[in-house]
CSV table of C-alpha atoms and ligand atoms in Angstrom, one decimal:
chain,number,residue,atom,x,y,z
A,1,MET,CA,0.0,0.0,0.0
A,2,ARG,CA,1.1,3.6,-0.7
A,3,ILE,CA,-0.3,6.1,1.8
A,4,GLY,CA,-0.4,9.9,1.3
A,5,VAL,CA,-0.2,12.2,4.3
A,6,LEU,CA,-1.1,15.9,4.4
A,7,THR,CA,-1.5,18.7,7.0
A,8,GLY,CA,-4.0,21.5,6.2
A,9,GLY,CA,-5.3,24.7,7.8
A,10,GLY,CA,-3.6,26.7,10.5
A,11,ASP,CA,-0.6,24.8,11.8
A,12,CYS,CA,-0.2,23.8,15.4
A,13,PRO,CA,2.3,22.1,17.7
A,14,GLY,CA,2.1,18.3,17.4
A,15,LEU,CA,1.6,17.9,13.6
A,16,ASN,CA,5.1,16.5,13.2
A,17,ALA,CA,4.4,14.0,16.0
A,18,VAL,CA,1.4,12.6,14.1
A,19,ILE,CA,3.4,12.4,10.9
A,20,ARG,CA,6.2,10.5,12.7
A,21,ALA,CA,3.8,8.0,14.3
A,22,VAL,CA,1.9,7.3,11.1
A,23,VAL,CA,5.1,6.6,9.2
A,24,ARG,CA,7.0,4.7,11.9
A,25,LYS,CA,4.1,2.3,12.5
A,26,GLY,CA,3.1,2.1,8.9
A,27,VAL,CA,6.6,1.1,7.8
A,28,ALA,CA,7.5,-1.1,10.8
A,29,ASP,CA,4.2,-3.0,11.3
A,30,TYR,CA,2.6,-3.0,7.9
A,31,GLY,CA,5.4,-2.5,5.3
A,32,TYR,CA,3.6,0.6,3.8
A,33,GLU,CA,5.2,3.2,1.6
A,34,PHE,CA,4.5,6.9,2.1
A,35,ILE,CA,4.3,10.0,0.1
A,36,GLY,CA,4.1,13.5,1.6
A,37,PHE,CA,1.7,16.0,0.1
A,38,ARG,CA,2.8,19.6,0.5
A,39,ASP,CA,0.8,22.5,1.8
A,40,GLY,CA,-2.5,20.9,2.7
A,41,TRP,CA,-5.0,20.1,-0.1
A,42,LYS,CA,-2.9,22.1,-2.5
A,43,GLY,CA,-0.6,19.1,-2.6
A,44,PRO,CA,-3.0,16.5,-4.0
A,45,LEU,CA,-4.6,19.2,-6.1
A,46,GLU,CA,-1.4,20.3,-7.8
A,47,GLY,CA,0.6,17.2,-7.4
A,48,LEU,CA,3.1,18.8,-5.0
A,49,THR,CA,4.8,15.9,-3.2
A,50,MET,CA,7.8,15.2,-1.1
A,51,GLU,CA,9.6,12.0,0.0
A,52,LEU,CA,8.3,10.7,3.3
A,53,GLY,CA,10.0,7.8,5.1
A,54,ILE,CA,11.8,6.9,8.3
A,55,ASP,CA,14.7,9.3,7.4
A,56,GLN,CA,12.4,12.3,6.9
A,57,VAL,CA,10.6,11.7,10.3
A,58,ARG,CA,13.7,11.2,12.4
A,59,GLY,CA,14.0,13.9,15.1
A,60,ILE,CA,10.8,15.7,14.4
A,61,LEU,CA,8.8,14.7,17.5
A,62,PRO,CA,9.5,17.9,19.5
A,63,ARG,CA,9.4,20.3,16.4
A,64,GLY,CA,6.6,22.7,16.0
A,65,GLY,CA,5.0,23.4,12.6
A,66,THR,CA,4.8,20.8,10.0
A,67,ILE,CA,7.5,19.3,7.7
A,68,LEU,CA,4.8,19.0,5.0
A,69,GLY,CA,3.8,22.6,5.0
A,70,SER,CA,0.2,23.8,5.2
A,71,SER,CA,-2.3,26.0,3.4
A,72,ARG,CA,-6.0,26.9,3.5
A,73,THR,CA,-6.5,25.7,-0.1
A,74,ASN,CA,-10.1,24.5,-0.6
A,75,PRO,CA,-10.3,22.1,-3.5
A,76,ILE,CA,-14.1,22.0,-3.4
A,77,LYS,CA,-14.1,25.7,-4.5
A,78,VAL,CA,-11.8,24.9,-7.5
A,79,ASP,CA,-13.5,23.9,-10.8
A,80,GLY,CA,-13.1,20.2,-11.2
A,81,GLY,CA,-11.0,20.1,-7.9
A,82,VAL,CA,-12.3,16.7,-6.7
A,83,ALA,CA,-11.8,15.0,-10.1
A,84,THR,CA,-8.2,16.5,-10.3
A,85,ILE,CA,-7.4,15.1,-6.8
A,86,GLU,CA,-8.7,11.7,-7.8
A,87,LYS,CA,-6.7,11.7,-11.0
A,88,ASN,CA,-3.5,12.8,-9.2
A,89,LEU,CA,-3.9,10.2,-6.5
A,90,ALA,CA,-4.4,7.4,-9.1
A,91,GLU,CA,-1.3,8.6,-11.1
A,92,LEU,CA,0.8,8.7,-8.0
A,93,GLY,CA,-0.4,5.2,-7.0
A,94,VAL,CA,-1.8,6.5,-3.7
A,95,ASP,CA,-4.2,3.9,-2.1
A,96,ALA,CA,-5.3,5.9,0.9
A,97,LEU,CA,-4.8,9.3,2.6
A,98,VAL,CA,-4.2,10.5,6.1
A,99,ALA,CA,-5.5,14.1,6.4
A,100,ILE,CA,-4.5,16.0,9.5
A,101,GLY,CA,-6.5,19.1,10.1
A,102,GLY,CA,-9.4,21.0,11.7
A,103,GLU,CA,-13.0,21.6,10.6
A,104,ASP,CA,-12.1,23.0,7.2
A,105,THR,CA,-9.5,20.3,6.2
A,106,LEU,CA,-11.6,17.5,7.5
A,107,GLY,CA,-14.7,19.0,5.9
A,108,VAL,CA,-13.0,18.5,2.6
A,109,ALA,CA,-11.9,15.0,3.7
A,110,THR,CA,-15.6,14.2,4.4
A,111,GLN,CA,-16.6,15.3,0.9
A,112,LEU,CA,-13.8,13.4,-0.8
A,113,HIS,CA,-14.8,10.3,1.1
A,114,GLU,CA,-18.3,10.7,-0.3
A,115,HIS,CA,-16.7,10.6,-3.7
A,116,GLY,CA,-15.0,7.3,-2.9
A,117,VAL,CA,-11.5,8.6,-1.8
A,118,LYS,CA,-10.1,6.4,1.0
A,119,VAL,CA,-9.3,8.8,3.7
A,120,VAL,CA,-8.8,8.8,7.5
A,121,GLY,CA,-8.8,12.1,9.4
A,122,CYS,CA,-6.8,13.2,12.4
A,123,PRO,CA,-8.1,16.2,14.5
A,124,LYS,CA,-5.7,19.1,15.0
A,125,THR,CA,-6.4,22.7,16.1
A,126,ILE,CA,-5.3,24.9,18.9
A,127,ASP,CA,-8.9,26.0,19.1
A,128,ASN,CA,-10.1,22.6,20.4
A,129,ASP,CA,-13.4,23.3,18.6
A,130,LEU,CA,-13.8,20.0,16.7
A,131,SER,CA,-16.8,17.9,17.7
A,132,ALA,CA,-16.6,14.2,18.5
A,133,THR,CA,-13.2,14.4,20.3
A,134,ASP,CA,-12.6,15.5,23.9
A,135,TYR,CA,-9.4,17.3,22.9
A,136,THR,CA,-7.5,18.2,19.8
A,137,PHE,CA,-3.7,18.3,20.0
A,138,GLY,CA,-2.2,21.8,19.9
A,139,PHE,CA,-4.7,23.1,22.4
A,140,ASP,CA,-2.7,22.2,25.5
A,141,THR,CA,0.4,23.9,24.1
A,142,ALA,CA,-1.6,27.1,23.1
A,143,VAL,CA,-3.2,27.2,26.6
A,144,GLN,CA,0.3,26.9,28.2
A,145,VAL,CA,1.7,29.7,26.1
A,146,ALA,CA,-1.2,31.9,26.9
A,147,THR,CA,-1.1,31.1,30.6
A,148,ASP,CA,2.6,31.9,30.7
A,149,ALA,CA,1.8,35.3,29.1
A,150,ILE,CA,-0.9,36.0,31.6
A,151,ASP,CA,1.5,35.2,34.5
A,152,ARG,CA,3.9,37.8,33.1
A,153,LEU,CA,1.2,40.4,32.5
A,154,HIS,CA,0.1,40.2,36.2
A,155,THR,CA,3.5,41.5,37.4
A,156,THR,CA,3.7,44.4,35.0
A,157,ALA,CA,0.0,45.3,35.5
A,158,GLU,CA,0.6,45.4,39.3
A,159,SER,CA,3.7,47.6,39.0
A,160,HIS,CA,1.9,50.2,36.9
A,161,HIS,CA,-1.6,49.9,38.4
A,162,ARG,CA,-2.9,49.3,34.9
A,163,ALA,CA,-5.6,47.1,33.4
A,164,LEU,CA,-4.1,44.7,31.0
A,165,VAL,CA,-6.1,43.0,28.2
A,166,ILE,CA,-4.7,39.9,26.6
A,167,GLU,CA,-6.3,38.8,23.3
A,168,VAL,CA,-6.0,35.1,22.5
A,169,MET,CA,-7.1,33.1,19.5
A,170,GLY,CA,-10.5,31.6,19.2
A,171,ARG,CA,-12.7,32.6,16.3
A,172,HIS,CA,-15.9,30.9,17.1
A,173,ALA,CA,-15.0,29.0,20.3
A,174,GLY,CA,-13.5,30.4,23.5
A,175,TRP,CA,-11.7,27.3,24.8
A,176,ILE,CA,-8.2,28.9,24.8
A,177,ALA,CA,-9.5,32.0,26.6
A,178,LEU,CA,-11.5,29.9,29.1
A,179,HIS,CA,-8.7,27.6,30.0
A,180,SER,CA,-5.8,30.1,30.0
A,181,GLY,CA,-7.9,32.7,31.7
A,182,LEU,CA,-8.8,30.2,34.5
A,183,ALA,CA,-5.2,28.9,34.8
A,184,GLY,CA,-3.7,32.3,34.7
A,185,GLY,CA,-6.1,33.9,37.2
A,186,ALA,CA,-7.6,36.4,34.8
A,187,ASN,CA,-10.3,38.7,36.4
A,188,VAL,CA,-12.5,38.7,33.3
A,189,ILE,CA,-12.7,36.1,30.6
A,190,LEU,CA,-14.7,37.0,27.4
A,191,ILE,CA,-15.6,34.3,24.8
A,192,PRO,CA,-17.4,34.4,21.4
A,193,GLU,CA,-20.2,32.2,22.7
A,194,VAL,CA,-21.4,34.8,25.2
A,195,PRO,CA,-21.6,38.5,24.1
A,196,PHE,CA,-20.4,40.8,26.8
A,197,ASP,CA,-21.7,44.0,28.3
A,198,ILE,CA,-18.9,46.6,28.4
A,199,ASP,CA,-20.4,48.4,31.5
A,200,GLN,CA,-20.2,45.1,33.4
A,201,VAL,CA,-16.6,44.5,32.3
A,202,CYS,CA,-15.7,48.0,33.5
A,203,GLY,CA,-17.5,47.2,36.8
A,204,TRP,CA,-15.3,44.1,37.3
A,205,VAL,CA,-12.2,46.1,36.4
A,206,GLU,CA,-13.1,48.8,39.0
A,207,SER,CA,-13.8,46.3,41.7
A,208,ARG,CA,-10.5,44.6,41.1
A,209,PHE,CA,-8.7,47.9,41.5
A,210,GLU,CA,-10.7,48.6,44.7
A,211,SER,CA,-9.1,45.4,46.2
A,212,HIS,CA,-5.7,46.9,45.3
A,213,TYR,CA,-4.9,44.4,42.5
A,214,ALA,CA,-4.5,45.2,38.8
A,215,PRO,CA,-7.1,43.5,36.6
A,216,ILE,CA,-6.3,41.1,33.7
A,217,ILE,CA,-8.9,40.7,31.0
A,218,CYS,CA,-8.5,37.6,28.8
A,219,VAL,CA,-10.5,38.0,25.6
A,220,ALA,CA,-10.9,35.6,22.7
A,221,GLU,CA,-10.4,37.3,19.3
A,222,GLY,CA,-14.0,36.4,18.3
A,223,ALA,CA,-15.6,37.8,21.4
A,224,LEU,CA,-18.1,40.6,20.8
A,225,PRO,CA,-19.9,43.3,22.7
A,226,SER,CA,-23.6,42.7,23.1
A,227,ASP,CA,-24.4,45.9,21.1
A,228,GLY,CA,-21.5,45.5,18.6
A,229,ASP,CA,-20.1,43.4,15.8
A,230,LEU,CA,-17.1,41.1,15.3
A,231,MET,CA,-13.9,43.1,14.9
A,232,THR,CA,-12.1,42.2,11.7
A,233,ARG,CA,-9.1,43.4,9.7
A,234,GLU,CA,-9.6,44.7,6.2
A,235,ALA,CA,-8.5,41.7,4.2
A,236,PRO,CA,-10.1,39.3,1.8
A,237,LEU,CA,-11.9,36.2,3.2
A,238,ASP,CA,-9.9,33.0,3.0
A,239,ALA,CA,-10.9,30.0,0.8
A,240,PHE,CA,-13.2,28.7,3.5
A,241,GLY,CA,-15.0,32.1,3.9
A,242,HIS,CA,-13.4,33.2,7.2
A,243,ALA,CA,-12.6,36.8,7.8
A,244,ARG,CA,-9.3,37.8,9.5
A,245,LEU,CA,-10.1,38.8,13.0
A,246,ALA,CA,-8.3,41.6,14.9
A,247,GLY,CA,-8.9,44.5,17.2
A,248,ILE,CA,-11.1,43.4,20.1
A,249,GLY,CA,-8.1,43.6,22.5
A,250,ASP,CA,-7.3,47.2,21.6
A,251,TRP,CA,-10.9,48.2,21.5
A,252,LEU,CA,-11.5,46.9,25.0
A,253,ALA,CA,-8.3,48.5,26.4
A,254,ASN,CA,-9.5,51.9,25.0
A,255,GLU,CA,-13.0,51.5,26.3
A,256,ILE,CA,-11.8,50.5,29.7
A,257,GLU,CA,-9.5,53.5,29.9
A,258,ARG,CA,-12.1,55.9,28.6
A,259,ARG,CA,-14.9,54.7,30.9
A,260,THR,CA,-13.0,54.0,34.2
A,261,GLY,CA,-10.1,56.5,33.8
A,262,LYS,CA,-7.7,53.7,34.6
A,263,GLU,CA,-4.6,53.3,32.4
A,264,SER,CA,-5.1,50.3,30.1
A,265,ARG,CA,-3.0,48.4,27.6
A,266,ALA,CA,-3.6,45.4,25.3
A,267,ALA,CA,-1.3,42.5,24.3
A,268,VAL,CA,-2.2,40.4,21.3
A,269,LEU,CA,-0.7,36.9,21.5
A,270,GLY,CA,-1.5,35.9,17.9
A,271,HIS,CA,0.6,33.3,16.2
A,272,ILE,CA,2.9,32.8,19.2
A,273,GLN,CA,0.2,30.4,20.4
A,274,ARG,CA,0.6,28.3,17.3
A,275,GLY,CA,4.4,28.1,17.0
A,276,GLY,CA,7.1,26.2,18.9
A,277,THR,CA,7.5,22.9,20.6
A,278,PRO,CA,4.5,20.9,21.7
A,279,THR,CA,3.8,20.1,25.4
A,280,ALA,CA,4.3,16.5,26.5
A,281,PHE,CA,0.5,16.2,26.6
A,282,ASP,CA,0.2,17.2,22.9
A,283,ARG,CA,3.1,15.0,21.9
A,284,VAL,CA,1.5,12.0,23.5
A,285,LEU,CA,-2.0,12.7,22.1
A,286,ALA,CA,-0.7,13.4,18.6
A,287,THR,CA,1.4,10.3,18.6
A,288,ARG,CA,-1.5,8.1,19.8
A,289,PHE,CA,-3.7,9.7,17.1
A,290,GLY,CA,-1.1,8.9,14.5
A,291,LEU,CA,-0.8,5.2,15.6
A,292,GLN,CA,-4.6,4.8,15.5
A,293,ALA,CA,-4.9,6.5,12.1
A,294,ILE,CA,-2.6,4.0,10.4
A,295,ASP,CA,-4.3,1.2,12.2
A,296,ALA,CA,-7.7,2.4,10.8
A,297,ILE,CA,-6.1,2.4,7.3
A,298,HIS,CA,-4.8,-1.1,7.9
A,299,ASP,CA,-8.3,-2.3,9.0
A,300,GLY,CA,-9.8,-0.7,5.8
A,301,GLU,CA,-11.9,1.6,7.9
A,302,PHE,CA,-12.2,4.9,5.8
A,303,GLY,CA,-14.3,8.0,6.3
A,304,VAL,CA,-13.4,8.1,10.0
A,305,MET,CA,-11.6,10.4,12.2
A,306,VAL,CA,-9.5,9.3,15.2
A,307,ALA,CA,-10.7,10.9,18.4
A,308,LEU,CA,-10.1,11.1,22.1
A,309,HIS,CA,-12.9,9.8,24.3
A,310,GLY,CA,-11.9,10.0,27.9
A,311,THR,CA,-8.5,8.3,27.8
A,312,ASP,CA,-9.2,6.1,24.8
A,313,ILE,CA,-8.5,6.7,21.2
A,314,VAL,CA,-11.5,5.7,19.1
A,315,ARG,CA,-12.7,6.1,15.5
A,316,VAL,CA,-15.8,8.2,14.7
A,317,PRO,CA,-17.4,9.0,11.3
A,318,LEU,CA,-15.8,12.1,9.8
A,319,SER,CA,-19.2,13.6,9.2
A,320,GLU,CA,-19.9,13.5,13.0
A,321,ALA,CA,-16.7,15.5,13.6
A,322,THR,CA,-17.3,18.2,11.0
A,323,GLY,CA,-21.0,18.8,11.2
A,324,VAL,CA,-21.1,21.2,14.1
A,325,LEU,CA,-18.4,23.1,16.0
A,326,LYS,CA,-17.7,22.2,19.6
A,327,THR,CA,-18.2,25.5,21.4
A,328,VAL,CA,-18.0,26.3,25.2
A,329,PRO,CA,-21.2,25.2,26.9
A,330,PRO,CA,-22.9,27.8,29.0
A,331,GLU,CA,-22.3,25.9,32.2
A,332,ARG,CA,-18.6,25.8,31.7
A,333,TYR,CA,-18.6,29.6,31.3
A,334,GLU,CA,-20.8,30.0,34.4
A,335,GLU,CA,-18.2,28.0,36.4
A,336,VAL,CA,-15.4,30.6,35.8
A,337,ARG,CA,-17.6,33.7,36.6
A,338,THR,CA,-16.8,33.0,40.3
A,339,PHE,CA,-13.4,34.6,39.6
A,340,PHE,CA,-14.6,37.7,37.8
A,341,GLY,CA,-14.1,41.1,39.3
B,1,LIG,O1,-7.9,27.9,13.1
B,1,LIG,C1,-7.0,28.2,14.1
B,1,LIG,C2,-6.7,29.7,14.2
B,1,LIG,O2,-5.7,29.7,15.1
B,1,LIG,C3,-7.9,30.6,14.7
B,1,LIG,O3,-8.1,30.6,16.1
B,1,LIG,C4,-7.5,31.9,14.1
B,1,LIG,O4,-8.6,32.8,13.9
B,1,LIG,C5,-6.9,31.5,12.8
B,1,LIG,O5,-6.3,30.3,13.0
B,1,LIG,C6,-5.8,32.5,12.3
B,1,LIG,O6,-5.2,31.9,11.3
B,1,LIG,P1,-4.3,32.5,10.1
B,1,LIG,O7,-3.7,33.8,10.6
B,1,LIG,O8,-3.2,31.5,9.9
B,1,LIG,O9,-5.1,32.7,8.9
């Protein structure tokens, strides 16, 4: 068997750990050959490949990013895209694909599977917003990076008696803000799922100053005021129709300063959350996903995604994982409100 591997969408720490596990087990246990597709779905669409064997995966376990490259190419939006992929896979002698990605990449995998392409999905995203899995790899690392940043902001905020806003990633789901805000002891956490009232936020900021501590406000990039809109950058939508988000952190810092008279600053963490070496948790999860993905191929079980249920790695239909986003449930947000203000 010849297996193609690709990584699509926003990169995240742990992608290389999956690639390594897939190749190591595929070669050692099943005698498979591998071919790497470059830059997500662009690879199979344009026939962009690279050699992928034991030599290429040696030493990559702790490396962030992806040796295969990534992109947000959407072959479904390209005229004849699906047929071109089928033709390229046939010409390259690829029997099956491992697609490592989030909702967009695996959404494409779901559609290709419906056209008869043999594909197994593996869930990645720092946002942790894929359904049908308890966690995606990359999330733990992003939360750790954001928590470290909040720890640092506390000390400078205290020194200057300032309110400090930290903007973290999370377009539709506030998991990173929720977890890093809780772990870092933020005094306000704002997530896309629950529009916020700016007067209430300012009330929490003032009450924190009254107790002689400087407030930290942890906000997801997709959070929005109850009477306002999502804040976006002027840039074209990507191939999956997403706008580029930016600005909520600065907006909040300005509003807080204007309404409370307290000096405020914003720090935008951005892609720092996506880069660098994965945590041990993410390395283990990514490796276990990779091992299970190649086993699924060996068992001839296609159109599935590997997933974490409790402590077990299981296989679920791709359609189940990509149908709806996993957002923060209201009761999880209620839990953290104890620490606001
Ligand atoms: O999909 C993961 C994610 O990190 C989102 O939280 C964020 O909005 C997006 O990627 C930004 O991606 P990029 O700048 O690479 O387009």
